[in-house]
Every structure is written in structure tokens, then in C-alpha cells.
PDB file of C-alpha atoms in Angstrom:
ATOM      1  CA  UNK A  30     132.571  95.299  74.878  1.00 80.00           C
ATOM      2  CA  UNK A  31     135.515  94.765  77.197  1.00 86.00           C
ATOM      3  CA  UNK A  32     136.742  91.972  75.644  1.00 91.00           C
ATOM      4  CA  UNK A  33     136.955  94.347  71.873  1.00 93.00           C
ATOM      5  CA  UNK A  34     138.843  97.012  73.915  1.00 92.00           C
ATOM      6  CA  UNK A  35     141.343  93.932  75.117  1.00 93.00           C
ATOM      7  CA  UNK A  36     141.618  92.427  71.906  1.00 94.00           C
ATOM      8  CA  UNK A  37     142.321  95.614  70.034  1.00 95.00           C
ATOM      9  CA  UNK A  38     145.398  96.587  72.720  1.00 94.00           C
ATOM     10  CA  UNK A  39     146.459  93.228  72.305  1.00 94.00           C
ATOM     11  CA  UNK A  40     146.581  93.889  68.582  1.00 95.00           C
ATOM     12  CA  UNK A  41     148.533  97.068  69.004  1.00 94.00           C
ATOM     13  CA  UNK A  42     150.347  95.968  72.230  1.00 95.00           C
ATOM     14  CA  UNK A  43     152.078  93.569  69.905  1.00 95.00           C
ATOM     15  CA  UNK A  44     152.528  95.367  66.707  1.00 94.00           C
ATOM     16  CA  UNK A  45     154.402  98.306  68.948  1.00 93.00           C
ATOM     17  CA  UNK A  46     156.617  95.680  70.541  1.00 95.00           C
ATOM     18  CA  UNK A  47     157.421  94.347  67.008  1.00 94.00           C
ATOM     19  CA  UNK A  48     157.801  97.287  65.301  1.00 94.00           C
ATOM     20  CA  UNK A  49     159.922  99.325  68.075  1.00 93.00           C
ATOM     21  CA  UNK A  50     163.426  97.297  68.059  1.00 93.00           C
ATOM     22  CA  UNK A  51     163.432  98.264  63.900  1.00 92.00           C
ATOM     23  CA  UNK A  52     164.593 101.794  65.104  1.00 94.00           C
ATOM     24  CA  UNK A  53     167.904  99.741  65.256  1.00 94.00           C
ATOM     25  CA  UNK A  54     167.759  99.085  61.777  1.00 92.00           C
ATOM     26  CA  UNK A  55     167.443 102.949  60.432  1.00 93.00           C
ATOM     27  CA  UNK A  56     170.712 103.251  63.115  1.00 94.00           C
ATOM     28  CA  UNK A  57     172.590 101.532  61.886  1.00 93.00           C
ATOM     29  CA  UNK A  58     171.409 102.405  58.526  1.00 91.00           C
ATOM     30  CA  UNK A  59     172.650 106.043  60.016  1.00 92.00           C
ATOM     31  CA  UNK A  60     175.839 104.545  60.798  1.00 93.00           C
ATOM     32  CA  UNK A  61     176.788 103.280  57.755  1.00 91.00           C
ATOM     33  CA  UNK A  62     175.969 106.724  56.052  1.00 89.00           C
ATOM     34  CA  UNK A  63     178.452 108.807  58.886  1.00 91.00           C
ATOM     35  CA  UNK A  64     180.962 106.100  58.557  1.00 91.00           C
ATOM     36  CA  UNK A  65     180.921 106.214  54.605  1.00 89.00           C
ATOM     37  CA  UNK A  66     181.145 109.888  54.876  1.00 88.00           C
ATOM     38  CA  UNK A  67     184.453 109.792  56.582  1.00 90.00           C
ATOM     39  CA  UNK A  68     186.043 107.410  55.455  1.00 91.00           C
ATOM     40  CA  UNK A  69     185.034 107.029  51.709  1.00 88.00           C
ATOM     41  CA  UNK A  70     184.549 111.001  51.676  1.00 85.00           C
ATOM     42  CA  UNK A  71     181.434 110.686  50.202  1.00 81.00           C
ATOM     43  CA  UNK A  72     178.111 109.671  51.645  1.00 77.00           C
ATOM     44  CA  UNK A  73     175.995 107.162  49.918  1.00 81.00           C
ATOM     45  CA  UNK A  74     173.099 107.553  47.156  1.00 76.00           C
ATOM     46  CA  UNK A  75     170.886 105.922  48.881  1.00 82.00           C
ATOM     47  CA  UNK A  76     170.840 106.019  52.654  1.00 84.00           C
ATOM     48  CA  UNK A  77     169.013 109.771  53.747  1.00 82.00           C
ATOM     49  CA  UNK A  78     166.087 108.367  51.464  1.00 83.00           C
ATOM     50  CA  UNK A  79     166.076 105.154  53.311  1.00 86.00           C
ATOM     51  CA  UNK A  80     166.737 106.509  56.772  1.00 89.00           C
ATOM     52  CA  UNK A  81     163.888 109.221  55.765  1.00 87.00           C
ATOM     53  CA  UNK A  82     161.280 106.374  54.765  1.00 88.00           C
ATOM     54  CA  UNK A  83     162.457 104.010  58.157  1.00 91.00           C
ATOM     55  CA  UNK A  84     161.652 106.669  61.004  1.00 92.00           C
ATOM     56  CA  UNK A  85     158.722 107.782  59.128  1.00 91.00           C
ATOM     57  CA  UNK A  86     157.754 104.337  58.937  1.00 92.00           C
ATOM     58  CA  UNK A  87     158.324 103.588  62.337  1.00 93.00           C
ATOM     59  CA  UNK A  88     156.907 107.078  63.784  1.00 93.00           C
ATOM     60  CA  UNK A  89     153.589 106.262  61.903  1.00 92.00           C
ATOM     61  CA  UNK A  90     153.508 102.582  62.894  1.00 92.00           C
ATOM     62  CA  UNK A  91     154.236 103.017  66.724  1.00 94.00           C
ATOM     63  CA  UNK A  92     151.263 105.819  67.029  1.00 92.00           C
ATOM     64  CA  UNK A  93     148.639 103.335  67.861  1.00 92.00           C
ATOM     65  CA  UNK A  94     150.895 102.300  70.641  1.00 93.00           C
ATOM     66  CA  UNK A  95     151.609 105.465  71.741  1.00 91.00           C
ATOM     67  CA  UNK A  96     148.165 106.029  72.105  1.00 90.00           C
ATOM     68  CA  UNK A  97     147.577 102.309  74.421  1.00 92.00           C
ATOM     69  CA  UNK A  98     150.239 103.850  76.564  1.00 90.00           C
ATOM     70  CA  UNK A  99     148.837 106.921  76.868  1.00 83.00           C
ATOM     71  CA  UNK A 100     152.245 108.897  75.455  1.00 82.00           C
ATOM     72  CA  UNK A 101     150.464 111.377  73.176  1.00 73.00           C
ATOM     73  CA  UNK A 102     150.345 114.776  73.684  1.00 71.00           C
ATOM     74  CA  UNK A 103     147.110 116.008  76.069  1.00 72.00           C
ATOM     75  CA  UNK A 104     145.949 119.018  77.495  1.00 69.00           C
ATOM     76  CA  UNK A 105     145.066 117.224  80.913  1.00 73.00           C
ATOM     77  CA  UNK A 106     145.853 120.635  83.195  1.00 78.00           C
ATOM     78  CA  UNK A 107     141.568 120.667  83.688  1.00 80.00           C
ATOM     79  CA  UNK A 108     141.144 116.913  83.274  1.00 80.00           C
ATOM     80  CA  UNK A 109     143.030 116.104  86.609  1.00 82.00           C
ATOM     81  CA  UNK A 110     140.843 117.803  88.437  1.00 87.00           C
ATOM     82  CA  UNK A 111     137.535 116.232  87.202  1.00 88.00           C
ATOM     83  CA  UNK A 112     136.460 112.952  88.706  1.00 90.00           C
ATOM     84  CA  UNK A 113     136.486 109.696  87.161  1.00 90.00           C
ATOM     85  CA  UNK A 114     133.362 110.075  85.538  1.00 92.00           C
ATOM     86  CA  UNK A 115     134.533 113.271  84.359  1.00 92.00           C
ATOM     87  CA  UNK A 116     137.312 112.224  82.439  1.00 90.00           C
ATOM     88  CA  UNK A 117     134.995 109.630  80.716  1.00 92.00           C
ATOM     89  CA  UNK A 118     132.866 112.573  79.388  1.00 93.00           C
ATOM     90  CA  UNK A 119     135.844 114.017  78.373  1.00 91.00           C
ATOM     91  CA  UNK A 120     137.364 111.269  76.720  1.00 90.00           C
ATOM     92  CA  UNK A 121     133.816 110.475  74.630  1.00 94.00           C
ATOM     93  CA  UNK A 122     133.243 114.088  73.861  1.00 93.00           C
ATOM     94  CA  UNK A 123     136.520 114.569  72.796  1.00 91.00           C
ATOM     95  CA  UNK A 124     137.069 111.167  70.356  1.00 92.00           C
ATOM     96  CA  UNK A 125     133.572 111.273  68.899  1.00 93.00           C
ATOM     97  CA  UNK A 126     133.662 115.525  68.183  1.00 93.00           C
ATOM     98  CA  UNK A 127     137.367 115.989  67.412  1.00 92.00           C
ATOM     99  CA  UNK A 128     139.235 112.986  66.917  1.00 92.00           C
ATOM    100  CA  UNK A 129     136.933 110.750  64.634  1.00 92.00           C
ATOM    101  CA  UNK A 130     136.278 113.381  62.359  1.00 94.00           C
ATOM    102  CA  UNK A 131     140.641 113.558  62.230  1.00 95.00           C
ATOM    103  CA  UNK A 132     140.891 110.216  62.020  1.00 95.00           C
ATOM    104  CA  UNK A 133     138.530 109.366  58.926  1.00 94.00           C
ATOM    105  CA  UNK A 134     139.821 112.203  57.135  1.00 96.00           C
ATOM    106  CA  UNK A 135     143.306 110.862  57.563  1.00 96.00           C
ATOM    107  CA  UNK A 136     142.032 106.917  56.448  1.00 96.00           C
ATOM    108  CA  UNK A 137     140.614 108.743  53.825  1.00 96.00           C
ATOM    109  CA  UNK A 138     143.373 110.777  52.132  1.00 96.00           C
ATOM    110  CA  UNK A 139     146.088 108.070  53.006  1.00 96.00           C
ATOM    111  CA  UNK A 140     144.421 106.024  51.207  1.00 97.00           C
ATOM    112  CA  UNK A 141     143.941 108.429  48.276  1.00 97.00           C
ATOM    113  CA  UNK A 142     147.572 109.136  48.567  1.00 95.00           C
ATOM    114  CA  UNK A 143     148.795 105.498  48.323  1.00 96.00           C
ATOM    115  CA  UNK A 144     146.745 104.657  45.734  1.00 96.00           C
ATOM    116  CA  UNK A 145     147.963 107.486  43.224  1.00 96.00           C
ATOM    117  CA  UNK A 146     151.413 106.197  44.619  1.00 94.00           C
ATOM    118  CA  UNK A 147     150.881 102.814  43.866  1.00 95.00           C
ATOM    119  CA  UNK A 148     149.051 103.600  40.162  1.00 95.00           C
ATOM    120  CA  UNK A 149     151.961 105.411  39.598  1.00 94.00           C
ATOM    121  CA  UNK A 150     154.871 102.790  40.798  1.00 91.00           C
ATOM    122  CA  UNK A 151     156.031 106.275  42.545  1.00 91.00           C
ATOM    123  CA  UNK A 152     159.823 106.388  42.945  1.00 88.00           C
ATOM    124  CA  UNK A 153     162.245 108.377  44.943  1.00 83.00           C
ATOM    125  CA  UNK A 154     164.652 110.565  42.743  1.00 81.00           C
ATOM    126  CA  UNK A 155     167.717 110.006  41.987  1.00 72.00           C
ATOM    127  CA  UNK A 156     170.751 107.569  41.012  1.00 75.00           C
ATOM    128  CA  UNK A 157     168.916 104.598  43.528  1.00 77.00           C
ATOM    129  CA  UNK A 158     165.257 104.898  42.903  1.00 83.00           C
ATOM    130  CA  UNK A 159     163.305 104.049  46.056  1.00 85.00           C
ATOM    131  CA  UNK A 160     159.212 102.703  46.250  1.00 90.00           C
ATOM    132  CA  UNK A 161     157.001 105.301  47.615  1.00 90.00           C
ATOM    133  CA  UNK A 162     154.020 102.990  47.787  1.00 92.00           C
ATOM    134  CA  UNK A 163     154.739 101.033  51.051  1.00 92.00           C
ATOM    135  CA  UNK A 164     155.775 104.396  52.637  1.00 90.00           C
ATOM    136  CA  UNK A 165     152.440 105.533  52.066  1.00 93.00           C
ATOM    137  CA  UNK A 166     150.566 101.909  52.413  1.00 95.00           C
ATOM    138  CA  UNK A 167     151.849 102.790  56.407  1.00 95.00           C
ATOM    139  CA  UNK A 168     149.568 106.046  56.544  1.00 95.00           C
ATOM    140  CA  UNK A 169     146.833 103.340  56.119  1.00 96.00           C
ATOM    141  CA  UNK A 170     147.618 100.863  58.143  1.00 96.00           C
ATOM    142  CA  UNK A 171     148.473 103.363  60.936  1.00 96.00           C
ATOM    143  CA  UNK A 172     145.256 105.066  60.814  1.00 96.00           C
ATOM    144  CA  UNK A 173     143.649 102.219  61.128  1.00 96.00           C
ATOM    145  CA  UNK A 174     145.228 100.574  64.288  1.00 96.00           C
ATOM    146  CA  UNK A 175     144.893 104.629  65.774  1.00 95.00           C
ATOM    147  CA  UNK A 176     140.893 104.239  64.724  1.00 95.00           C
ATOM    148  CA  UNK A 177     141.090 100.774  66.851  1.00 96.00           C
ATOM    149  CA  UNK A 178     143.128 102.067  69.592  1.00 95.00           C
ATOM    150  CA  UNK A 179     140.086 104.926  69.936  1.00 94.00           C
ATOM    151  CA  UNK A 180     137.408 102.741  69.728  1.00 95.00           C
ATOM    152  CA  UNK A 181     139.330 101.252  72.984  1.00 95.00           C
ATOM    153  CA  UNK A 182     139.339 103.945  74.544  1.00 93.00           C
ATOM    154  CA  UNK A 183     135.829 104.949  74.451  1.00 94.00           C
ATOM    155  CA  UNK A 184     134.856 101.683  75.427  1.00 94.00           C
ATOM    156  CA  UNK A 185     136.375 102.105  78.615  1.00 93.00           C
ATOM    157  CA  UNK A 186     135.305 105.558  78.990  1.00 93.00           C
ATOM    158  CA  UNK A 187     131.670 104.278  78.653  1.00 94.00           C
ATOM    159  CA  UNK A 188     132.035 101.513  81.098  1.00 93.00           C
ATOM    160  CA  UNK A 189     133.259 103.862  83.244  1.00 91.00           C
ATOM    161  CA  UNK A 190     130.104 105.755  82.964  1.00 93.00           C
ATOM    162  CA  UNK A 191     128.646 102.611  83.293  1.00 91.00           C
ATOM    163  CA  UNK A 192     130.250 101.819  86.932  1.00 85.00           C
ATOM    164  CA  UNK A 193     132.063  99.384  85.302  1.00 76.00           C
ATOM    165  CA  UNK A 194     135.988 100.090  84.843  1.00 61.00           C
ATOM    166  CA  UNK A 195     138.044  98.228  81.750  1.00 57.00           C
ATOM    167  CA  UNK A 196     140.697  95.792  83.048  1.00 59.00           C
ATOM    168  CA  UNK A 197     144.174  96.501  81.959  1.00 53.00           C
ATOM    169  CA  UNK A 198     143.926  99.996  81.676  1.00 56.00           C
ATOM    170  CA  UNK A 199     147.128 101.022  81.315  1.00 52.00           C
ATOM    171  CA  UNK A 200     146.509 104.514  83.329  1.00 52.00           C
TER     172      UNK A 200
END
């Protein structure tokens, strides 16, 4: 089982640092649009959709990583002061009764969602008309590598149970 949890943060380990330099691309994306506001007086058609679309993109894509890293947001105030063990509970109480249930619900509906999108060739309005689809083709893909980066975690959280601590935790 360890070796799932490793290859599943090496999955997402990679996929964050490929898709984290892109935030570079919706600046200067943002660049352009300020710098054709003042000096062409008019910003462009098609750059708030794009820029919208890129740190969505990105936001979605980087969760999964977030999540390796332990970055998310987590009540832990109680959780520091319960022993190792403790924390496993936690963590396998919390995943199976509150975050699975979250997380198939999302895979679910994404994929609803980009599937009407894609039937529908789904367009931004407007003078540039901008795909929807791979917007929403993200929600799945992120909800997916989030699912993986939970089954991780409860891996370790049972081996920890077990006696038997993950290596490369990144706690």
C-alpha cells in the first residue's frame, strides 16, 4: 500500500510542479490587458475571459497538490493535541464520512457539467468566442487527482494505525 500512496504523490508532485509556473502565462496575459488599456484606451475582447478561464484552470489543477503539501484549509486547533494515532483516526474518519461523499459528488456533477458543455460546443459570449469544454474537462481531471491524493492520505493514516509510518510524508 505504501508504494500506491508514493506513486500517487509522485503523480501529483509532478503535475503541481508543471502546472504552477503557467500562473506566468495568465500574467502576462494580465499585462497585456493593463497595458492595452492605457495605451490603446481600450482593453481587449478577449483577455478577462481568458485570464478568468487560466486561474480557474490553474486553481483547480494545483488542488491535488495543495492537498500533498498539506496547504488546505484545516481545523487542526484539537488535532494537535491528539497523538499520532489520533490524528490517523481523524484523518480516516474524516476522508471516508465527509470528504468522499464531497469528492464523488463533485466527479460526478463535473462530469455532468462538461459533458452538456462539450454536447453543446459551449462558447463564451461575445465578439471572441471562447471553449467552455476544457474549462470544465479540468473540474474532472482535478477531482480525480484530489480523489488520489485522499486515497494517499488514508493509506498513511492506516499504516500509522498499523505502527507502520508512510515514507515521504511531507508533514
Amino acid at each position: 500500500m505504501n508504494n500506491i500512496a508514493k506513486a500517487i504523490d509522485c503523480l501529483n508532485e509532478w503535475f503541481g510542479r508543471l502546472i504552477a509556473p503557467l500562473i506566468a502565462v495568465i500574467t502576462m496575459v494580465v499585462v497585456y490587458d493593463i497595458a492595452s488599456r492605457f495605451f490603446i484606451g481600450r482593453p481587449s475582447d478577449w483577455a478577462f475571459d481568458v485570464t478568468t478561464m487560466l486561474f480557474g484552470t490553474h486553481f483547480m489543477l494545483l488542488a491535488a497538490y495543495g492537498l500533498r503539501h498539506h496547504a488546505h484549509v484545516e481545523v487542526d486547533v484539537l488535532k494537535r493535541l491528539l497523538s499520532r494515532r489520533g490524528r490517523a483516526w481523524i484523518d480516516i474518519l474524516g476522508y471516508l464520512i465527509f470528504f468522499t461523499p464531497f469528492i464523488v459528488m463533485f466527479l460526478a456533477y463535473s462530469w455532468k457539467f462538461f459533458e452538456r458543455s462539450w454536447s453543446r460546443s459551449e462558447s463564451t459570449y461575445g465578439i471572441v468566442s471562447i471553449p467552455v469544454y476544457p474549462v470544465k474537462a479540468v473540474l474532472v481531471i482535478a477531482a480525480v487527482l484530489i480523489l488520489l491524493q485522499a486515497i494517499a492520505i488514508v493509506i498513511r493514516a492506516i499504516n500509522e494505525l498499523r505502527g507502520t509510518p508512510a515514507e515521504g510524508d511531507v508533514r
